[in-house]
PDB file of N, CA and C in Angstrom:
ATOM      1  N   MET A   1       0.901  -1.124   0.018  1.00 88.00           N
ATOM      2  CA  MET A   1      -0.013   0.008  -0.007  1.00 88.00           C
ATOM      3  C   MET A   1       0.873   1.158   0.041  1.00 88.00           C
ATOM      4  N   ASP A   2       0.616   2.152  -0.882  1.00 92.00           N
ATOM      5  CA  ASP A   2       1.489   3.331  -1.107  1.00 92.00           C
ATOM      6  C   ASP A   2       0.817   4.645  -0.681  1.00 92.00           C
ATOM      7  N   ALA A   3      -0.053   4.633   0.184  1.00 90.00           N
ATOM      8  CA  ALA A   3      -0.714   5.796   0.756  1.00 90.00           C
ATOM      9  C   ALA A   3      -1.766   6.493  -0.144  1.00 90.00           C
ATOM     10  N   LEU A   4      -1.920   5.878  -1.403  1.00 90.00           N
ATOM     11  CA  LEU A   4      -2.832   6.480  -2.417  1.00 90.00           C
ATOM     12  C   LEU A   4      -4.164   5.736  -2.317  1.00 90.00           C
ATOM     13  N   PRO A   5      -5.260   6.407  -2.568  1.00 92.00           N
ATOM     14  CA  PRO A   5      -6.592   5.828  -2.537  1.00 92.00           C
ATOM     15  C   PRO A   5      -6.785   4.836  -3.792  1.00 92.00           C
ATOM     16  N   LEU A   6      -7.689   4.008  -3.578  1.00 93.00           N
ATOM     17  CA  LEU A   6      -8.209   3.150  -4.738  1.00 93.00           C
ATOM     18  C   LEU A   6      -9.723   3.233  -4.786  1.00 93.00           C
ATOM     19  N   GLU A   7     -10.207   3.391  -6.034  1.00 94.00           N
ATOM     20  CA  GLU A   7     -11.647   3.658  -6.148  1.00 94.00           C
ATOM     21  C   GLU A   7     -12.420   2.499  -5.633  1.00 94.00           C
ATOM     22  N   GLU A   8     -13.659   2.787  -5.358  1.00 96.00           N
ATOM     23  CA  GLU A   8     -14.677   1.752  -4.816  1.00 96.00           C
ATOM     24  C   GLU A   8     -14.890   0.698  -5.861  1.00 96.00           C
ATOM     25  N   GLU A   9     -14.882  -0.480  -5.355  1.00 96.00           N
ATOM     26  CA  GLU A   9     -15.184  -1.623  -6.257  1.00 96.00           C
ATOM     27  C   GLU A   9     -15.924  -2.725  -5.538  1.00 96.00           C
ATOM     28  N   ALA A  10     -16.347  -3.711  -6.223  1.00 97.00           N
ATOM     29  CA  ALA A  10     -16.976  -4.861  -5.652  1.00 97.00           C
ATOM     30  C   ALA A  10     -16.624  -6.169  -6.377  1.00 97.00           C
ATOM     31  N   HIS A  11     -16.524  -7.254  -5.864  1.00 94.00           N
ATOM     32  CA  HIS A  11     -16.136  -8.448  -6.454  1.00 94.00           C
ATOM     33  C   HIS A  11     -17.092  -9.702  -6.241  1.00 94.00           C
ATOM     34  N   ASP A  12     -16.969 -10.633  -7.197  1.00 94.00           N
ATOM     35  CA  ASP A  12     -17.916 -11.748  -6.997  1.00 94.00           C
ATOM     36  C   ASP A  12     -17.424 -12.815  -6.090  1.00 94.00           C
ATOM     37  N   THR A  13     -16.193 -12.572  -5.452  1.00 95.00           N
ATOM     38  CA  THR A  13     -15.683 -13.481  -4.454  1.00 95.00           C
ATOM     39  C   THR A  13     -15.391 -12.618  -3.142  1.00 95.00           C
ATOM     40  N   THR A  14     -15.497 -13.436  -2.107  1.00 97.00           N
ATOM     41  CA  THR A  14     -15.145 -12.867  -0.785  1.00 97.00           C
ATOM     42  C   THR A  14     -13.665 -12.630  -0.760  1.00 97.00           C
ATOM     43  N   GLU A  15     -13.169 -11.562  -0.131  1.00 96.00           N
ATOM     44  CA  GLU A  15     -11.654 -11.239  -0.014  1.00 96.00           C
ATOM     45  C   GLU A  15     -11.333 -11.155   1.465  1.00 96.00           C
ATOM     46  N   VAL A  16     -10.261 -11.893   1.792  1.00 97.00           N
ATOM     47  CA  VAL A  16      -9.647 -11.664   3.143  1.00 97.00           C
ATOM     48  C   VAL A  16      -8.521 -10.749   2.976  1.00 97.00           C
ATOM     49  N   LEU A  17      -8.500  -9.594   3.715  1.00 97.00           N
ATOM     50  CA  LEU A  17      -7.389  -8.675   3.670  1.00 97.00           C
ATOM     51  C   LEU A  17      -6.636  -8.787   4.944  1.00 97.00           C
ATOM     52  N   LEU A  18      -5.354  -9.112   4.868  1.00 98.00           N
ATOM     53  CA  LEU A  18      -4.505  -9.320   6.075  1.00 98.00           C
ATOM     54  C   LEU A  18      -3.371  -8.203   5.879  1.00 98.00           C
ATOM     55  N   VAL A  19      -3.212  -7.404   6.961  1.00 98.00           N
ATOM     56  CA  VAL A  19      -2.300  -6.385   7.055  1.00 98.00           C
ATOM     57  C   VAL A  19      -1.039  -6.972   7.702  1.00 98.00           C
ATOM     58  N   LEU A  20       0.070  -7.060   7.037  1.00 98.00           N
ATOM     59  CA  LEU A  20       1.354  -7.584   7.520  1.00 98.00           C
ATOM     60  C   LEU A  20       2.126  -6.458   8.369  1.00 98.00           C
ATOM     61  N   ASP A  21       2.115  -5.240   7.823  1.00 97.00           N
ATOM     62  CA  ASP A  21       2.647  -4.154   8.492  1.00 97.00           C
ATOM     63  C   ASP A  21       2.022  -2.785   7.937  1.00 97.00           C
ATOM     64  N   GLY A  22       1.994  -1.807   8.747  1.00 97.00           N
ATOM     65  CA  GLY A  22       1.337  -0.562   8.404  1.00 97.00           C
ATOM     66  C   GLY A  22      -0.084  -0.522   8.801  1.00 97.00           C
ATOM     67  N   ARG A  23      -0.836   0.125   7.987  1.00 97.00           N
ATOM     68  CA  ARG A  23      -2.304   0.076   8.305  1.00 97.00           C
ATOM     69  C   ARG A  23      -3.043   0.295   6.946  1.00 97.00           C
ATOM     70  N   LEU A  24      -4.343  -0.306   6.988  1.00 97.00           N
ATOM     71  CA  LEU A  24      -5.251  -0.187   5.949  1.00 97.00           C
ATOM     72  C   LEU A  24      -6.343   0.672   6.256  1.00 97.00           C
ATOM     73  N   GLU A  25      -6.550   1.766   5.530  1.00 97.00           N
ATOM     74  CA  GLU A  25      -7.771   2.636   5.769  1.00 97.00           C
ATOM     75  C   GLU A  25      -8.826   2.270   4.759  1.00 97.00           C
ATOM     76  N   LEU A  26      -9.879   1.618   5.208  1.00 97.00           N
ATOM     77  CA  LEU A  26     -10.857   0.916   4.357  1.00 97.00           C
ATOM     78  C   LEU A  26     -12.256   1.588   4.578  1.00 97.00           C
ATOM     79  N   THR A  27     -13.099   1.698   3.425  1.00 98.00           N
ATOM     80  CA  THR A  27     -14.481   1.974   3.557  1.00 98.00           C
ATOM     81  C   THR A  27     -15.184   0.868   2.974  1.00 98.00           C
ATOM     82  N   VAL A  28     -16.072   0.224   3.741  1.00 98.00           N
ATOM     83  CA  VAL A  28     -16.850  -0.925   3.258  1.00 98.00           C
ATOM     84  C   VAL A  28     -18.337  -0.592   3.402  1.00 98.00           C
ATOM     85  N   GLU A  29     -19.045  -0.520   2.356  1.00 98.00           N
ATOM     86  CA  GLU A  29     -20.500  -0.256   2.426  1.00 98.00           C
ATOM     87  C   GLU A  29     -20.822   0.981   3.100  1.00 98.00           C
ATOM     88  N   GLY A  30     -19.880   2.040   2.891  1.00 97.00           N
ATOM     89  CA  GLY A  30     -19.996   3.349   3.472  1.00 97.00           C
ATOM     90  C   GLY A  30     -19.484   3.493   4.874  1.00 97.00           C
ATOM     91  N   VAL A  31     -19.003   2.562   5.528  1.00 98.00           N
ATOM     92  CA  VAL A  31     -18.441   2.451   6.857  1.00 98.00           C
ATOM     93  C   VAL A  31     -17.033   2.494   6.907  1.00 98.00           C
ATOM     94  N   ASP A  32     -16.331   3.501   7.498  1.00 98.00           N
ATOM     95  CA  ASP A  32     -14.859   3.561   7.622  1.00 98.00           C
ATOM     96  C   ASP A  32     -14.346   2.717   8.679  1.00 98.00           C
ATOM     97  N   THR A  33     -13.202   2.033   8.377  1.00 97.00           N
ATOM     98  CA  THR A  33     -12.539   1.288   9.402  1.00 97.00           C
ATOM     99  C   THR A  33     -11.060   1.239   9.178  1.00 97.00           C
ATOM    100  N   THR A  34     -10.246   1.012  10.200  1.00 98.00           N
ATOM    101  CA  THR A  34      -8.834   0.910  10.148  1.00 98.00           C
ATOM    102  C   THR A  34      -8.476  -0.437  10.529  1.00 98.00           C
ATOM    103  N   VAL A  35      -7.558  -1.159   9.640  1.00 98.00           N
ATOM    104  CA  VAL A  35      -6.995  -2.529   9.929  1.00 98.00           C
ATOM    105  C   VAL A  35      -5.516  -2.340  10.107  1.00 98.00           C
ATOM    106  N   GLY A  36      -5.042  -2.771  11.342  1.00 98.00           N
ATOM    107  CA  GLY A  36      -3.645  -2.639  11.734  1.00 98.00           C
ATOM    108  C   GLY A  36      -2.806  -3.884  11.447  1.00 98.00           C
ATOM    109  N   PRO A  37      -1.559  -3.815  11.802  1.00 97.00           N
ATOM    110  CA  PRO A  37      -0.731  -4.974  11.606  1.00 97.00           C
ATOM    111  C   PRO A  37      -1.127  -6.162  12.346  1.00 97.00           C
ATOM    112  N   GLY A  38      -1.157  -7.246  11.555  1.00 97.00           N
ATOM    113  CA  GLY A  38      -1.563  -8.572  12.107  1.00 97.00           C
ATOM    114  C   GLY A  38      -3.032  -8.723  12.223  1.00 97.00           C
ATOM    115  N   GLU A  39      -3.821  -7.768  11.711  1.00 98.00           N
ATOM    116  CA  GLU A  39      -5.264  -7.889  11.718  1.00 98.00           C
ATOM    117  C   GLU A  39      -5.780  -8.248  10.328  1.00 98.00           C
ATOM    118  N   MET A  40      -6.903  -8.773  10.329  1.00 97.00           N
ATOM    119  CA  MET A  40      -7.529  -9.063   8.978  1.00 97.00           C
ATOM    120  C   MET A  40      -8.890  -8.653   8.979  1.00 97.00           C
ATOM    121  N   TYR A  41      -9.442  -8.302   7.764  1.00 98.00           N
ATOM    122  CA  TYR A  41     -10.787  -7.866   7.521  1.00 98.00           C
ATOM    123  C   TYR A  41     -11.323  -8.731   6.376  1.00 98.00           C
ATOM    124  N   VAL A  42     -12.525  -9.214   6.501  1.00 98.00           N
ATOM    125  CA  VAL A  42     -13.195  -9.937   5.411  1.00 98.00           C
ATOM    126  C   VAL A  42     -14.260  -9.085   4.776  1.00 98.00           C
ATOM    127  N   VAL A  43     -14.110  -8.995   3.526  1.00 98.00           N
ATOM    128  CA  VAL A  43     -15.016  -8.179   2.631  1.00 98.00           C
ATOM    129  C   VAL A  43     -15.830  -9.273   1.866  1.00 98.00           C
ATOM    130  N   THR A  44     -17.070  -9.347   2.248  1.00 96.00           N
ATOM    131  CA  THR A  44     -17.905 -10.434   1.588  1.00 96.00           C
ATOM    132  C   THR A  44     -18.155 -10.110   0.075  1.00 96.00           C
ATOM    133  N   ALA A  45     -18.417 -11.147  -0.582  1.00 96.00           N
ATOM    134  CA  ALA A  45     -18.701 -11.032  -2.034  1.00 96.00           C
ATOM    135  C   ALA A  45     -19.800  -9.997  -2.271  1.00 96.00           C
ATOM    136  N   GLY A  46     -19.617  -9.141  -3.304  1.00 96.00           N
ATOM    137  CA  GLY A  46     -20.549  -8.149  -3.583  1.00 96.00           C
ATOM    138  C   GLY A  46     -20.518  -6.815  -2.789  1.00 96.00           C
ATOM    139  N   ALA A  47     -19.849  -6.750  -1.725  1.00 98.00           N
ATOM    140  CA  ALA A  47     -19.735  -5.569  -0.858  1.00 98.00           C
ATOM    141  C   ALA A  47     -18.906  -4.499  -1.531  1.00 98.00           C
ATOM    142  N   ARG A  48     -19.434  -3.234  -1.571  1.00 98.00           N
ATOM    143  CA  ARG A  48     -18.717  -2.148  -2.182  1.00 98.00           C
ATOM    144  C   ARG A  48     -17.681  -1.687  -1.230  1.00 98.00           C
ATOM    145  N   HIS A  49     -16.418  -1.618  -1.645  1.00 98.00           N
ATOM    146  CA  HIS A  49     -15.327  -1.231  -0.786  1.00 98.00           C
ATOM    147  C   HIS A  49     -14.229  -0.468  -1.486  1.00 98.00           C
ATOM    148  N   ALA A  50     -13.529   0.487  -0.731  1.00 97.00           N
ATOM    149  CA  ALA A  50     -12.540   1.296  -1.236  1.00 97.00           C
ATOM    150  C   ALA A  50     -11.404   1.502  -0.254  1.00 97.00           C
ATOM    151  N   VAL A  51     -10.223   1.601  -0.699  1.00 96.00           N
ATOM    152  CA  VAL A  51      -9.051   1.941   0.059  1.00 96.00           C
ATOM    153  C   VAL A  51      -8.996   3.409   0.178  1.00 96.00           C
ATOM    154  N   ARG A  52      -8.861   4.007   1.347  1.00 96.00           N
ATOM    155  CA  ARG A  52      -8.733   5.498   1.585  1.00 96.00           C
ATOM    156  C   ARG A  52      -7.283   5.857   1.578  1.00 96.00           C
ATOM    157  N   THR A  53      -7.047   7.205   1.371  1.00 96.00           N
ATOM    158  CA  THR A  53      -5.746   7.868   1.490  1.00 96.00           C
ATOM    159  C   THR A  53      -5.122   7.527   2.816  1.00 96.00           C
ATOM    160  N   GLY A  54      -3.804   7.229   2.798  1.00 94.00           N
ATOM    161  CA  GLY A  54      -3.147   6.968   4.095  1.00 94.00           C
ATOM    162  C   GLY A  54      -2.793   5.580   4.370  1.00 94.00           C
ATOM    163  N   SER A  55      -3.359   4.682   3.588  1.00 96.00           N
ATOM    164  CA  SER A  55      -3.007   3.237   3.790  1.00 96.00           C
ATOM    165  C   SER A  55      -1.637   2.996   3.330  1.00 96.00           C
ATOM    166  N   GLN A  56      -0.889   2.567   4.180  1.00 96.00           N
ATOM    167  CA  GLN A  56       0.567   2.197   3.890  1.00 96.00           C
ATOM    168  C   GLN A  56       0.974   0.900   4.582  1.00 96.00           C
ATOM    169  N   GLY A  57       1.961   0.159   3.889  1.00 95.00           N
ATOM    170  CA  GLY A  57       2.419  -1.052   4.380  1.00 95.00           C
ATOM    171  C   GLY A  57       2.297  -2.108   3.467  1.00 95.00           C
ATOM    172  N   THR A  58       2.262  -3.360   4.007  1.00 97.00           N
ATOM    173  CA  THR A  58       2.114  -4.518   3.191  1.00 97.00           C
ATOM    174  C   THR A  58       0.742  -5.224   3.482  1.00 97.00           C
ATOM    175  N   LEU A  59       0.005  -5.533   2.433  1.00 96.00           N
ATOM    176  CA  LEU A  59      -1.290  -6.158   2.446  1.00 96.00           C
ATOM    177  C   LEU A  59      -1.225  -7.379   1.613  1.00 96.00           C
ATOM    178  N   VAL A  60      -1.717  -8.492   2.286  1.00 97.00           N
ATOM    179  CA  VAL A  60      -2.072  -9.695   1.594  1.00 97.00           C
ATOM    180  C   VAL A  60      -3.610  -9.838   1.294  1.00 97.00           C
ATOM    181  N   ILE A  61      -3.881 -10.222   0.011  1.00 96.00           N
ATOM    182  CA  ILE A  61      -5.300 -10.308  -0.291  1.00 96.00           C
ATOM    183  C   ILE A  61      -5.536 -11.721  -0.704  1.00 96.00           C
ATOM    184  N   VAL A  62      -6.470 -12.440  -0.064  1.00 96.00           N
ATOM    185  CA  VAL A  62      -6.707 -13.822  -0.370  1.00 96.00           C
ATOM    186  C   VAL A  62      -8.261 -13.818  -0.856  1.00 96.00           C
ATOM    187  N   GLU A  63      -8.416 -14.384  -2.064  1.00 95.00           N
ATOM    188  CA  GLU A  63      -9.795 -14.619  -2.582  1.00 95.00           C
ATOM    189  C   GLU A  63     -10.325 -15.916  -2.110  1.00 95.00           C
ATOM    190  N   VAL A  64     -11.560 -15.921  -1.662  1.00 94.00           N
ATOM    191  CA  VAL A  64     -12.202 -17.029  -1.219  1.00 94.00           C
ATOM    192  C   VAL A  64     -13.314 -17.379  -2.099  1.00 94.00           C
ATOM    193  N   ARG A  65     -13.213 -18.439  -2.986  1.00 85.00           N
ATOM    194  CA  ARG A  65     -14.167 -18.846  -3.858  1.00 85.00           C
ATOM    195  C   ARG A  65     -15.073 -19.865  -3.278  1.00 85.00           C
ATOM    196  N   GLU A  66     -16.390 -19.590  -3.519  1.00 78.00           N
ATOM    197  CA  GLU A  66     -17.411 -20.617  -3.102  1.00 78.00           C
ATOM    198  C   GLU A  66     -17.226 -21.899  -3.894  1.00 78.00           C
ATOM    199  N   GLU A  67     -17.503 -23.003  -3.262  1.00 73.00           N
ATOM    200  CA  GLU A  67     -17.448 -24.285  -3.963  1.00 73.00           C
ATOM    201  C   GLU A  67     -18.407 -24.303  -5.135  1.00 73.00           C
ATOM    202  N   GLY A  68     -17.970 -24.956  -6.210  1.00 62.00           N
ATOM    203  CA  GLY A  68     -18.831 -24.968  -7.426  1.00 62.00           C
ATOM    204  C   GLY A  68     -18.537 -23.788  -8.374  1.00 62.00           C
ATOM    205  N   ARG A  69     -17.673 -22.821  -7.986  1.00 56.00           N
ATOM    206  CA  ARG A  69     -17.446 -21.681  -8.884  1.00 56.00           C
ATOM    207  C   ARG A  69     -16.037 -21.934  -9.595  1.00 56.00           C
TER     208      ARG A  69
END
């Protein structure tokens, strides 16, 4: 994460966002949240979400596909 915002988006799969270091400034369905180092946030499939300015560090994104997809 380089401190720059990313536009709002939604995906067909659930995403698990794991912050290894730094912090993730996230807006999910209009609600702002901060995810810190060692914490994770689950964005369910179809949820509108965006990364806000100020997010810095290392983020791992894991897509969780439903069985049969």
